[in-house]
mmCIF file with all atom_site columns, C-alpha atoms in Angstrom:
data_model
loop_
_atom_site.group_PDB
_atom_site.id
_atom_site.type_symbol
_atom_site.label_atom_id
_atom_site.label_alt_id
_atom_site.label_comp_id
_atom_site.label_asym_id
_atom_site.label_entity_id
_atom_site.label_seq_id
_atom_site.pdbx_PDB_ins_code
_atom_site.Cartn_x
_atom_site.Cartn_y
_atom_site.Cartn_z
_atom_site.occupancy
_atom_site.B_iso_or_equiv
_atom_site.pdbx_formal_charge
_atom_site.auth_seq_id
_atom_site.auth_comp_id
_atom_site.auth_asym_id
_atom_site.auth_atom_id
_atom_site.pdbx_PDB_model_num
ATOM 1   C CA . UNK A 1 1   ? 17.104  4.654   1.597   1.00 82.00 ? 107 UNK A CA 1
ATOM 2   C CA . UNK A 1 2   ? 14.906  1.607   1.426   1.00 87.00 ? 108 UNK A CA 1
ATOM 3   C CA . UNK A 1 3   ? 13.820  0.221   -1.901  1.00 92.00 ? 109 UNK A CA 1
ATOM 4   C CA . UNK A 1 4   ? 11.915  -2.728  -3.324  1.00 95.00 ? 110 UNK A CA 1
ATOM 5   C CA . UNK A 1 5   ? 12.460  -4.146  -6.791  1.00 95.00 ? 111 UNK A CA 1
ATOM 6   C CA . UNK A 1 6   ? 9.921   -6.394  -8.462  1.00 94.00 ? 112 UNK A CA 1
ATOM 7   C CA . UNK A 1 7   ? 10.298  -8.272  -11.700 1.00 87.00 ? 113 UNK A CA 1
ATOM 8   C CA . UNK A 1 8   ? 8.905   -6.585  -14.780 1.00 83.00 ? 114 UNK A CA 1
ATOM 9   C CA . UNK A 1 9   ? 5.415   -7.445  -15.911 1.00 85.00 ? 115 UNK A CA 1
ATOM 10  C CA . UNK A 1 10  ? 2.795   -8.125  -16.959 1.00 94.00 ? 116 UNK A CA 1
ATOM 11  C CA . UNK A 1 11  ? 2.635   -11.866 -16.446 1.00 95.00 ? 117 UNK A CA 1
ATOM 12  C CA . UNK A 1 12  ? 0.116   -14.069 -18.216 1.00 97.00 ? 118 UNK A CA 1
ATOM 13  C CA . UNK A 1 13  ? -0.354  -17.696 -17.179 1.00 97.00 ? 119 UNK A CA 1
ATOM 14  C CA . UNK A 1 14  ? -2.747  -20.508 -17.906 1.00 97.00 ? 120 UNK A CA 1
ATOM 15  C CA . UNK A 1 15  ? -4.924  -21.817 -15.102 1.00 97.00 ? 121 UNK A CA 1
ATOM 16  C CA . UNK A 1 16  ? -3.120  -24.351 -12.872 1.00 96.00 ? 122 UNK A CA 1
ATOM 17  C CA . UNK A 1 17  ? 0.322   -23.085 -13.881 1.00 97.00 ? 123 UNK A CA 1
ATOM 18  C CA . UNK A 1 18  ? 3.052   -22.454 -11.310 1.00 97.00 ? 124 UNK A CA 1
ATOM 19  C CA . UNK A 1 19  ? 3.613   -18.839 -10.329 1.00 97.00 ? 125 UNK A CA 1
ATOM 20  C CA . UNK A 1 20  ? 6.771   -17.095 -9.190  1.00 97.00 ? 126 UNK A CA 1
ATOM 21  C CA . UNK A 1 21  ? 6.989   -13.325 -8.795  1.00 97.00 ? 127 UNK A CA 1
ATOM 22  C CA . UNK A 1 22  ? 10.434  -12.097 -7.827  1.00 97.00 ? 128 UNK A CA 1
ATOM 23  C CA . UNK A 1 23  ? 11.020  -9.421  -5.215  1.00 97.00 ? 129 UNK A CA 1
ATOM 24  C CA . UNK A 1 24  ? 14.301  -8.146  -3.828  1.00 97.00 ? 130 UNK A CA 1
ATOM 25  C CA . UNK A 1 25  ? 14.851  -5.356  -1.365  1.00 96.00 ? 131 UNK A CA 1
ATOM 26  C CA . UNK A 1 26  ? 17.407  -2.941  0.026   1.00 94.00 ? 132 UNK A CA 1
ATOM 27  C CA . UNK A 1 27  ? 17.032  -1.835  3.616   1.00 90.00 ? 133 UNK A CA 1
ATOM 28  C CA . UNK A 1 28  ? 18.946  -1.083  6.748   1.00 82.00 ? 134 UNK A CA 1
ATOM 29  C CA . UNK A 1 29  ? 18.201  -3.174  9.766   1.00 80.00 ? 135 UNK A CA 1
ATOM 30  C CA . UNK A 1 30  ? 15.619  -5.941  9.729   1.00 84.00 ? 136 UNK A CA 1
ATOM 31  C CA . UNK A 1 31  ? 12.450  -4.817  7.996   1.00 90.00 ? 137 UNK A CA 1
ATOM 32  C CA . UNK A 1 32  ? 9.177   -6.686  7.878   1.00 91.00 ? 138 UNK A CA 1
ATOM 33  C CA . UNK A 1 33  ? 8.207   -7.862  4.398   1.00 94.00 ? 139 UNK A CA 1
ATOM 34  C CA . UNK A 1 34  ? 4.741   -8.002  2.862   1.00 95.00 ? 140 UNK A CA 1
ATOM 35  C CA . UNK A 1 35  ? 2.896   -9.020  -0.256  1.00 97.00 ? 141 UNK A CA 1
ATOM 36  C CA . UNK A 1 36  ? -0.248  -7.076  -1.079  1.00 96.00 ? 142 UNK A CA 1
ATOM 37  C CA . UNK A 1 37  ? -2.811  -7.813  -3.787  1.00 97.00 ? 143 UNK A CA 1
ATOM 38  C CA . UNK A 1 38  ? -5.023  -5.295  -5.567  1.00 94.00 ? 144 UNK A CA 1
ATOM 39  C CA . UNK A 1 39  ? -8.111  -6.462  -7.429  1.00 93.00 ? 145 UNK A CA 1
ATOM 40  C CA . UNK A 1 40  ? -9.654  -4.149  -10.040 1.00 87.00 ? 146 UNK A CA 1
ATOM 41  C CA . UNK A 1 41  ? -11.359 -1.146  -8.496  1.00 83.00 ? 147 UNK A CA 1
ATOM 42  C CA . UNK A 1 42  ? -10.320 -2.034  -4.972  1.00 86.00 ? 148 UNK A CA 1
ATOM 43  C CA . UNK A 1 43  ? -7.723  -1.043  -2.429  1.00 88.00 ? 149 UNK A CA 1
ATOM 44  C CA . UNK A 1 44  ? -4.719  -3.117  -1.525  1.00 92.00 ? 150 UNK A CA 1
ATOM 45  C CA . UNK A 1 45  ? -5.247  -6.162  0.659   1.00 94.00 ? 151 UNK A CA 1
ATOM 46  C CA . UNK A 1 46  ? -2.605  -7.905  2.690   1.00 94.00 ? 152 UNK A CA 1
ATOM 47  C CA . UNK A 1 47  ? -1.819  -11.281 1.156   1.00 97.00 ? 153 UNK A CA 1
ATOM 48  C CA . UNK A 1 48  ? 0.939   -12.448 3.488   1.00 97.00 ? 154 UNK A CA 1
ATOM 49  C CA . UNK A 1 49  ? 3.803   -11.197 5.604   1.00 94.00 ? 155 UNK A CA 1
ATOM 50  C CA . UNK A 1 50  ? 7.060   -12.246 7.261   1.00 95.00 ? 156 UNK A CA 1
ATOM 51  C CA . UNK A 1 51  ? 8.718   -10.355 10.070  1.00 90.00 ? 157 UNK A CA 1
ATOM 52  C CA . UNK A 1 52  ? 12.122  -11.999 10.434  1.00 90.00 ? 158 UNK A CA 1
ATOM 53  C CA . UNK A 1 53  ? 14.684  -13.946 8.466   1.00 92.00 ? 159 UNK A CA 1
ATOM 54  C CA . UNK A 1 54  ? 13.647  -17.454 7.332   1.00 95.00 ? 160 UNK A CA 1
ATOM 55  C CA . UNK A 1 55  ? 10.005  -16.802 8.210   1.00 96.00 ? 161 UNK A CA 1
ATOM 56  C CA . UNK A 1 56  ? 7.551   -18.127 5.650   1.00 97.00 ? 162 UNK A CA 1
ATOM 57  C CA . UNK A 1 57  ? 4.330   -16.245 5.097   1.00 97.00 ? 163 UNK A CA 1
ATOM 58  C CA . UNK A 1 58  ? 1.432   -18.106 3.514   1.00 97.00 ? 164 UNK A CA 1
ATOM 59  C CA . UNK A 1 59  ? -2.192  -17.456 2.609   1.00 97.00 ? 165 UNK A CA 1
ATOM 60  C CA . UNK A 1 60  ? -4.682  -18.717 -0.005  1.00 95.00 ? 166 UNK A CA 1
ATOM 61  C CA . UNK A 1 61  ? -2.061  -21.074 -1.473  1.00 97.00 ? 167 UNK A CA 1
ATOM 62  C CA . UNK A 1 62  ? 0.538   -18.319 -1.866  1.00 98.00 ? 168 UNK A CA 1
ATOM 63  C CA . UNK A 1 63  ? 3.881   -18.515 -0.072  1.00 98.00 ? 169 UNK A CA 1
ATOM 64  C CA . UNK A 1 64  ? 6.955   -16.345 0.345   1.00 98.00 ? 170 UNK A CA 1
ATOM 65  C CA . UNK A 1 65  ? 10.079  -16.846 2.451   1.00 98.00 ? 171 UNK A CA 1
ATOM 66  C CA . UNK A 1 66  ? 12.118  -14.034 3.973   1.00 97.00 ? 172 UNK A CA 1
ATOM 67  C CA . UNK A 1 67  ? 15.658  -14.637 2.700   1.00 96.00 ? 173 UNK A CA 1
ATOM 68  C CA . UNK A 1 68  ? 18.059  -12.250 4.363   1.00 93.00 ? 174 UNK A CA 1
ATOM 69  C CA . UNK A 1 69  ? 21.147  -13.666 2.652   1.00 94.00 ? 175 UNK A CA 1
ATOM 70  C CA . UNK A 1 70  ? 19.732  -12.879 -0.796  1.00 95.00 ? 176 UNK A CA 1
ATOM 71  C CA . UNK A 1 71  ? 17.520  -9.967  0.366   1.00 95.00 ? 177 UNK A CA 1
ATOM 72  C CA . UNK A 1 72  ? 14.588  -11.550 -1.382  1.00 97.00 ? 178 UNK A CA 1
ATOM 73  C CA . UNK A 1 73  ? 10.931  -12.327 -0.746  1.00 98.00 ? 179 UNK A CA 1
ATOM 74  C CA . UNK A 1 74  ? 9.694   -14.139 -3.847  1.00 98.00 ? 180 UNK A CA 1
ATOM 75  C CA . UNK A 1 75  ? 5.995   -14.967 -4.124  1.00 98.00 ? 181 UNK A CA 1
ATOM 76  C CA . UNK A 1 76  ? 4.990   -18.460 -5.263  1.00 98.00 ? 182 UNK A CA 1
ATOM 77  C CA . UNK A 1 77  ? 1.836   -20.419 -5.872  1.00 98.00 ? 183 UNK A CA 1
ATOM 78  C CA . UNK A 1 78  ? 1.682   -23.968 -7.096  1.00 97.00 ? 184 UNK A CA 1
ATOM 79  C CA . UNK A 1 79  ? -1.495  -23.724 -9.155  1.00 96.00 ? 185 UNK A CA 1
ATOM 80  C CA . UNK A 1 80  ? -3.001  -20.378 -10.097 1.00 97.00 ? 186 UNK A CA 1
ATOM 81  C CA . UNK A 1 81  ? -6.677  -19.757 -10.734 1.00 97.00 ? 187 UNK A CA 1
ATOM 82  C CA . UNK A 1 82  ? -8.476  -17.205 -12.876 1.00 96.00 ? 188 UNK A CA 1
ATOM 83  C CA . UNK A 1 83  ? -9.555  -15.490 -9.656  1.00 95.00 ? 189 UNK A CA 1
ATOM 84  C CA . UNK A 1 84  ? -5.885  -14.787 -8.852  1.00 97.00 ? 190 UNK A CA 1
ATOM 85  C CA . UNK A 1 85  ? -5.753  -12.224 -11.667 1.00 96.00 ? 191 UNK A CA 1
ATOM 86  C CA . UNK A 1 86  ? -4.766  -8.976  -9.962  1.00 96.00 ? 192 UNK A CA 1
ATOM 87  C CA . UNK A 1 87  ? -1.866  -6.626  -9.320  1.00 95.00 ? 193 UNK A CA 1
ATOM 88  C CA . UNK A 1 88  ? 0.684   -7.830  -6.763  1.00 96.00 ? 194 UNK A CA 1
ATOM 89  C CA . UNK A 1 89  ? 2.887   -5.539  -4.714  1.00 95.00 ? 195 UNK A CA 1
ATOM 90  C CA . UNK A 1 90  ? 5.909   -6.424  -2.643  1.00 96.00 ? 196 UNK A CA 1
ATOM 91  C CA . UNK A 1 91  ? 6.602   -4.055  0.262   1.00 94.00 ? 197 UNK A CA 1
ATOM 92  C CA . UNK A 1 92  ? 8.840   -3.582  3.258   1.00 92.00 ? 198 UNK A CA 1
ATOM 93  C CA . UNK A 1 93  ? 8.192   -1.824  6.517   1.00 88.00 ? 199 UNK A CA 1
ATOM 94  C CA . UNK A 1 94  ? 10.642  0.699   7.848   1.00 76.00 ? 200 UNK A CA 1
ATOM 95  C CA . UNK A 1 95  ? 11.842  -0.015  11.362  1.00 72.00 ? 201 UNK A CA 1
ATOM 96  C CA . UNK A 1 96  ? 12.077  3.700   12.155  1.00 69.00 ? 202 UNK A CA 1
ATOM 97  C CA . UNK A 1 97  ? 9.532   5.993   13.747  1.00 64.00 ? 203 UNK A CA 1
ATOM 98  C CA . UNK A 1 98  ? 7.458   6.310   10.564  1.00 70.00 ? 204 UNK A CA 1
ATOM 99  C CA . UNK A 1 99  ? 7.303   2.575   9.967   1.00 72.00 ? 205 UNK A CA 1
ATOM 100 C CA . UNK A 1 100 ? 6.077   3.444   6.498   1.00 80.00 ? 206 UNK A CA 1
ATOM 101 C CA . UNK A 1 101 ? 5.694   0.859   3.797   1.00 86.00 ? 207 UNK A CA 1
ATOM 102 C CA . UNK A 1 102 ? 7.962   1.127   0.774   1.00 90.00 ? 208 UNK A CA 1
ATOM 103 C CA . UNK A 1 103 ? 6.366   -0.551  -2.231  1.00 92.00 ? 209 UNK A CA 1
ATOM 104 C CA . UNK A 1 104 ? 7.631   -2.114  -5.389  1.00 93.00 ? 210 UNK A CA 1
ATOM 105 C CA . UNK A 1 105 ? 6.012   -0.949  -8.613  1.00 92.00 ? 211 UNK A CA 1
ATOM 106 C CA . UNK A 1 106 ? 3.615   -3.858  -8.746  1.00 93.00 ? 212 UNK A CA 1
ATOM 107 C CA . UNK A 1 107 ? 3.097   -6.538  -11.336 1.00 95.00 ? 213 UNK A CA 1
ATOM 108 C CA . UNK A 1 108 ? -0.099  -7.431  -13.140 1.00 95.00 ? 214 UNK A CA 1
ATOM 109 C CA . UNK A 1 109 ? -0.970  -11.116 -13.260 1.00 97.00 ? 215 UNK A CA 1
ATOM 110 C CA . UNK A 1 110 ? -3.534  -12.382 -15.751 1.00 97.00 ? 216 UNK A CA 1
ATOM 111 C CA . UNK A 1 111 ? -4.639  -16.015 -15.578 1.00 97.00 ? 217 UNK A CA 1
ATOM 112 C CA . UNK A 1 112 ? -6.323  -17.545 -18.619 1.00 96.00 ? 218 UNK A CA 1
ATOM 113 C CA . UNK A 1 113 ? -8.943  -20.303 -18.269 1.00 94.00 ? 219 UNK A CA 1
ATOM 114 C CA . UNK B 2 1   ? -16.674 -4.794  10.052  1.00 83.00 ? 446 UNK B CA 1
ATOM 115 C CA . UNK B 2 2   ? -13.140 -3.442  10.399  1.00 83.00 ? 447 UNK B CA 1
ATOM 116 C CA . UNK B 2 3   ? -12.506 -1.015  7.594   1.00 93.00 ? 448 UNK B CA 1
ATOM 117 C CA . UNK B 2 4   ? -10.987 2.171   6.274   1.00 96.00 ? 449 UNK B CA 1
ATOM 118 C CA . UNK B 2 5   ? -13.533 4.349   4.509   1.00 96.00 ? 450 UNK B CA 1
ATOM 119 C CA . UNK B 2 6   ? -12.625 7.002   1.990   1.00 96.00 ? 451 UNK B CA 1
ATOM 120 C CA . UNK B 2 7   ? -14.902 9.484   0.292   1.00 97.00 ? 452 UNK B CA 1
ATOM 121 C CA . UNK B 2 8   ? -15.506 10.251  -2.449  1.00 97.00 ? 453 UNK B CA 1
ATOM 122 C CA . UNK B 2 9   ? -14.535 7.302   -4.659  1.00 95.00 ? 454 UNK B CA 1
ATOM 123 C CA . UNK B 2 10  ? -14.327 9.505   -7.742  1.00 96.00 ? 455 UNK B CA 1
ATOM 124 C CA . UNK B 2 11  ? -13.739 13.230  -7.997  1.00 96.00 ? 456 UNK B CA 1
ATOM 125 C CA . UNK B 2 12  ? -13.285 15.495  -10.989 1.00 96.00 ? 457 UNK B CA 1
ATOM 126 C CA . UNK B 2 13  ? -12.344 19.087  -10.294 1.00 95.00 ? 458 UNK B CA 1
ATOM 127 C CA . UNK B 2 14  ? -10.648 22.093  -11.839 1.00 96.00 ? 459 UNK B CA 1
ATOM 128 C CA . UNK B 2 15  ? -7.269  23.623  -11.146 1.00 97.00 ? 460 UNK B CA 1
ATOM 129 C CA . UNK B 2 16  ? -7.210  25.756  -8.029  1.00 96.00 ? 461 UNK B CA 1
ATOM 130 C CA . UNK B 2 17  ? -10.487 24.640  -6.475  1.00 96.00 ? 462 UNK B CA 1
ATOM 131 C CA . UNK B 2 18  ? -9.848  23.475  -2.916  1.00 97.00 ? 463 UNK B CA 1
ATOM 132 C CA . UNK B 2 19  ? -10.956 19.951  -2.072  1.00 97.00 ? 464 UNK B CA 1
ATOM 133 C CA . UNK B 2 20  ? -10.895 17.506  0.809   1.00 98.00 ? 465 UNK B CA 1
ATOM 134 C CA . UNK B 2 21  ? -10.822 13.730  0.674   1.00 98.00 ? 466 UNK B CA 1
ATOM 135 C CA . UNK B 2 22  ? -12.085 12.200  3.884   1.00 98.00 ? 467 UNK B CA 1
ATOM 136 C CA . UNK B 2 23  ? -10.737 9.072   5.560   1.00 98.00 ? 468 UNK B CA 1
ATOM 137 C CA . UNK B 2 24  ? -12.086 7.273   8.585   1.00 98.00 ? 469 UNK B CA 1
ATOM 138 C CA . UNK B 2 25  ? -11.086 4.014   10.297  1.00 97.00 ? 470 UNK B CA 1
ATOM 139 C CA . UNK B 2 26  ? -12.969 2.024   12.922  1.00 96.00 ? 471 UNK B CA 1
ATOM 140 C CA . UNK B 2 27  ? -10.094 -0.117  14.228  1.00 94.00 ? 472 UNK B CA 1
ATOM 141 C CA . UNK B 2 28  ? -8.748  2.346   16.815  1.00 94.00 ? 473 UNK B CA 1
ATOM 142 C CA . UNK B 2 29  ? -5.418  2.455   14.989  1.00 93.00 ? 474 UNK B CA 1
ATOM 143 C CA . UNK B 2 30  ? -2.859  5.028   16.066  1.00 91.00 ? 475 UNK B CA 1
ATOM 144 C CA . UNK B 2 31  ? -1.068  5.168   12.716  1.00 92.00 ? 476 UNK B CA 1
ATOM 145 C CA . UNK B 2 32  ? -2.659  6.539   9.539   1.00 94.00 ? 477 UNK B CA 1
ATOM 146 C CA . UNK B 2 33  ? -1.165  7.438   6.208   1.00 95.00 ? 478 UNK B CA 1
ATOM 147 C CA . UNK B 2 34  ? -1.971  8.692   2.718   1.00 97.00 ? 479 UNK B CA 1
ATOM 148 C CA . UNK B 2 35  ? -0.475  7.255   -0.471  1.00 96.00 ? 480 UNK B CA 1
ATOM 149 C CA . UNK B 2 36  ? -0.849  8.090   -4.107  1.00 96.00 ? 481 UNK B CA 1
ATOM 150 C CA . UNK B 2 37  ? -0.628  5.465   -6.833  1.00 94.00 ? 482 UNK B CA 1
ATOM 151 C CA . UNK B 2 38  ? 0.596   6.363   -10.291 1.00 93.00 ? 483 UNK B CA 1
ATOM 152 C CA . UNK B 2 39  ? 1.352   4.089   -13.274 1.00 87.00 ? 484 UNK B CA 1
ATOM 153 C CA . UNK B 2 40  ? 4.969   3.021   -13.333 1.00 83.00 ? 485 UNK B CA 1
ATOM 154 C CA . UNK B 2 41  ? 5.682   4.639   -9.969  1.00 87.00 ? 486 UNK B CA 1
ATOM 155 C CA . UNK B 2 42  ? 3.852   2.326   -7.591  1.00 87.00 ? 487 UNK B CA 1
ATOM 156 C CA . UNK B 2 43  ? 2.622   3.791   -4.307  1.00 91.00 ? 488 UNK B CA 1
ATOM 157 C CA . UNK B 2 44  ? 4.289   6.770   -2.699  1.00 93.00 ? 489 UNK B CA 1
ATOM 158 C CA . UNK B 2 45  ? 3.615   8.106   0.767   1.00 93.00 ? 490 UNK B CA 1
ATOM 159 C CA . UNK B 2 46  ? 2.239   11.648  1.014   1.00 97.00 ? 491 UNK B CA 1
ATOM 160 C CA . UNK B 2 47  ? 1.774   12.184  4.766   1.00 96.00 ? 492 UNK B CA 1
ATOM 161 C CA . UNK B 2 48  ? 1.479   10.069  7.852   1.00 94.00 ? 493 UNK B CA 1
ATOM 162 C CA . UNK B 2 49  ? 0.278   10.439  11.401  1.00 94.00 ? 494 UNK B CA 1
ATOM 163 C CA . UNK B 2 50  ? 1.516   8.533   14.437  1.00 90.00 ? 495 UNK B CA 1
ATOM 164 C CA . UNK B 2 51  ? -1.376  9.692   16.616  1.00 90.00 ? 496 UNK B CA 1
ATOM 165 C CA . UNK B 2 52  ? -3.811  12.550  17.255  1.00 93.00 ? 497 UNK B CA 1
ATOM 166 C CA . UNK B 2 53  ? -2.251  15.950  16.521  1.00 92.00 ? 498 UNK B CA 1
ATOM 167 C CA . UNK B 2 54  ? 0.964   14.271  15.274  1.00 91.00 ? 499 UNK B CA 1
ATOM 168 C CA . UNK B 2 55  ? 1.525   14.439  11.513  1.00 94.00 ? 500 UNK B CA 1
ATOM 169 C CA . UNK B 2 56  ? 4.605   14.419  9.307   1.00 93.00 ? 501 UNK B CA 1
ATOM 170 C CA . UNK B 2 57  ? 5.631   14.510  5.688   1.00 95.00 ? 502 UNK B CA 1
ATOM 171 C CA . UNK B 2 58  ? 6.157   11.432  3.602   1.00 93.00 ? 503 UNK B CA 1
ATOM 172 C CA . UNK B 2 59  ? 7.985   11.248  0.305   1.00 91.00 ? 504 UNK B CA 1
ATOM 173 C CA . UNK B 2 60  ? 5.741   13.496  -1.814  1.00 96.00 ? 505 UNK B CA 1
ATOM 174 C CA . UNK B 2 61  ? 4.006   16.033  0.477   1.00 97.00 ? 506 UNK B CA 1
ATOM 175 C CA . UNK B 2 62  ? 4.126   19.087  -1.806  1.00 97.00 ? 507 UNK B CA 1
ATOM 176 C CA . UNK B 2 63  ? 0.663   20.490  -2.543  1.00 97.00 ? 508 UNK B CA 1
ATOM 177 C CA . UNK B 2 64  ? -1.069  18.526  0.214   1.00 98.00 ? 509 UNK B CA 1
ATOM 178 C CA . UNK B 2 65  ? -2.144  19.115  3.805   1.00 98.00 ? 510 UNK B CA 1
ATOM 179 C CA . UNK B 2 66  ? -3.518  16.791  6.437   1.00 98.00 ? 511 UNK B CA 1
ATOM 180 C CA . UNK B 2 67  ? -4.950  17.042  9.920   1.00 96.00 ? 512 UNK B CA 1
ATOM 181 C CA . UNK B 2 68  ? -5.512  14.568  12.746  1.00 97.00 ? 513 UNK B CA 1
ATOM 182 C CA . UNK B 2 69  ? -7.913  16.069  15.244  1.00 97.00 ? 514 UNK B CA 1
ATOM 183 C CA . UNK B 2 70  ? -9.531  12.741  16.107  1.00 96.00 ? 515 UNK B CA 1
ATOM 184 C CA . UNK B 2 71  ? -8.028  9.290   16.160  1.00 95.00 ? 516 UNK B CA 1
ATOM 185 C CA . UNK B 2 72  ? -10.408 7.841   13.589  1.00 97.00 ? 517 UNK B CA 1
ATOM 186 C CA . UNK B 2 73  ? -10.223 10.611  10.936  1.00 98.00 ? 518 UNK B CA 1
ATOM 187 C CA . UNK B 2 74  ? -7.372  11.712  8.699   1.00 98.00 ? 519 UNK B CA 1
ATOM 188 C CA . UNK B 2 75  ? -8.536  13.997  5.877   1.00 98.00 ? 520 UNK B CA 1
ATOM 189 C CA . UNK B 2 76  ? -6.342  14.907  2.908   1.00 98.00 ? 521 UNK B CA 1
ATOM 190 C CA . UNK B 2 77  ? -6.615  18.524  1.771   1.00 98.00 ? 522 UNK B CA 1
ATOM 191 C CA . UNK B 2 78  ? -5.583  19.944  -1.573  1.00 97.00 ? 523 UNK B CA 1
ATOM 192 C CA . UNK B 2 79  ? -5.649  23.721  -1.166  1.00 95.00 ? 524 UNK B CA 1
ATOM 193 C CA . UNK B 2 80  ? -5.032  24.498  -4.838  1.00 97.00 ? 525 UNK B CA 1
ATOM 194 C CA . UNK B 2 81  ? -5.122  21.318  -6.912  1.00 97.00 ? 526 UNK B CA 1
ATOM 195 C CA . UNK B 2 82  ? -3.076  21.086  -10.091 1.00 97.00 ? 527 UNK B CA 1
ATOM 196 C CA . UNK B 2 83  ? -3.212  18.580  -12.967 1.00 97.00 ? 528 UNK B CA 1
ATOM 197 C CA . UNK B 2 84  ? -0.092  16.776  -11.702 1.00 96.00 ? 529 UNK B CA 1
ATOM 198 C CA . UNK B 2 85  ? -2.130  15.748  -8.677  1.00 98.00 ? 530 UNK B CA 1
ATOM 199 C CA . UNK B 2 86  ? -4.387  13.652  -10.864 1.00 98.00 ? 531 UNK B CA 1
ATOM 200 C CA . UNK B 2 87  ? -3.920  10.236  -9.310  1.00 97.00 ? 532 UNK B CA 1
ATOM 201 C CA . UNK B 2 88  ? -5.416  7.379   -7.328  1.00 96.00 ? 533 UNK B CA 1
ATOM 202 C CA . UNK B 2 89  ? -5.242  8.088   -3.597  1.00 97.00 ? 534 UNK B CA 1
ATOM 203 C CA . UNK B 2 90  ? -5.313  5.588   -0.770  1.00 96.00 ? 535 UNK B CA 1
ATOM 204 C CA . UNK B 2 91  ? -5.749  6.108   2.926   1.00 97.00 ? 536 UNK B CA 1
ATOM 205 C CA . UNK B 2 92  ? -4.420  3.425   5.232   1.00 95.00 ? 537 UNK B CA 1
ATOM 206 C CA . UNK B 2 93  ? -4.133  2.685   8.925   1.00 94.00 ? 538 UNK B CA 1
ATOM 207 C CA . UNK B 2 94  ? -2.382  0.208   11.188  1.00 91.00 ? 539 UNK B CA 1
ATOM 208 C CA . UNK B 2 95  ? -1.445  -0.590  14.740  1.00 87.00 ? 540 UNK B CA 1
ATOM 209 C CA . UNK B 2 96  ? 1.577   1.241   16.023  1.00 74.00 ? 541 UNK B CA 1
ATOM 210 C CA . UNK B 2 97  ? 4.056   -1.595  15.493  1.00 72.00 ? 542 UNK B CA 1
ATOM 211 C CA . UNK B 2 98  ? 6.459   -1.820  12.586  1.00 72.00 ? 543 UNK B CA 1
ATOM 212 C CA . UNK B 2 99  ? 5.517   -5.440  12.033  1.00 78.00 ? 544 UNK B CA 1
ATOM 213 C CA . UNK B 2 100 ? 1.829   -4.581  11.615  1.00 83.00 ? 545 UNK B CA 1
ATOM 214 C CA . UNK B 2 101 ? 0.352   -4.513  8.114   1.00 86.00 ? 546 UNK B CA 1
ATOM 215 C CA . UNK B 2 102 ? -1.455  -1.527  6.656   1.00 89.00 ? 547 UNK B CA 1
ATOM 216 C CA . UNK B 2 103 ? -5.210  -1.673  6.096   1.00 93.00 ? 548 UNK B CA 1
ATOM 217 C CA . UNK B 2 104 ? -6.226  0.253   2.989   1.00 94.00 ? 549 UNK B CA 1
ATOM 218 C CA . UNK B 2 105 ? -9.346  2.065   1.926   1.00 94.00 ? 550 UNK B CA 1
ATOM 219 C CA . UNK B 2 106 ? -10.799 1.452   -1.533  1.00 92.00 ? 551 UNK B CA 1
ATOM 220 C CA . UNK B 2 107 ? -9.220  4.524   -3.026  1.00 94.00 ? 552 UNK B CA 1
ATOM 221 C CA . UNK B 2 108 ? -10.232 7.903   -4.433  1.00 97.00 ? 553 UNK B CA 1
ATOM 222 C CA . UNK B 2 109 ? -9.635  8.540   -8.101  1.00 96.00 ? 554 UNK B CA 1
ATOM 223 C CA . UNK B 2 110 ? -8.995  12.265  -8.523  1.00 98.00 ? 555 UNK B CA 1
ATOM 224 C CA . UNK B 2 111 ? -8.887  14.065  -11.856 1.00 97.00 ? 556 UNK B CA 1
ATOM 225 C CA . UNK B 2 112 ? -7.791  17.706  -11.965 1.00 97.00 ? 557 UNK B CA 1
ATOM 226 C CA . UNK B 2 113 ? -8.435  19.490  -15.264 1.00 96.00 ? 558 UNK B CA 1
#
């Protein structure tokens, strides 16, 4: 079945540091890939997505590129802010009838001033 | 405002006492789904619905029921809650395309004693 593996956390960075959160996946076919963010006490919000190989999703300074050859979708940001502190989830969308999202376990990012 | 609304946000109950968590979306989405979020396990799908009167099991359906009598509503029913159902629950909806992202509610934190 499908699976998503995220790097272990938590991650603590200083403000303006460079961020990379690794995500690799296993899936049949050509899934869509997503990054979601969850702020304390809230539901998950879509951060960015990519629907085919070599697509780059971007939003709020975050970027991720769909790499089919390495089955990866790593999240990057050049300069993090305190307001980026949250839990980040990588996910893929099944291409079958359910089209359910399979999530990684999430990683907590804390950014220090 | 486009949104998925869950109620209640917090619920404490006792083993065996039937409860319903309501979910409503105002985006005219065909697809709706329930997930539970547990520490170290990420999000797991409980049930999903492709359209009115069409529901199916996700990965962890045991102990739960759902119904989809109207397009906008997708309640989650626990007929006889048990402590292992203590969790954070999310309802979500999306357009009926596998490339579409899920829109999440703000969650219901359920405690079963």
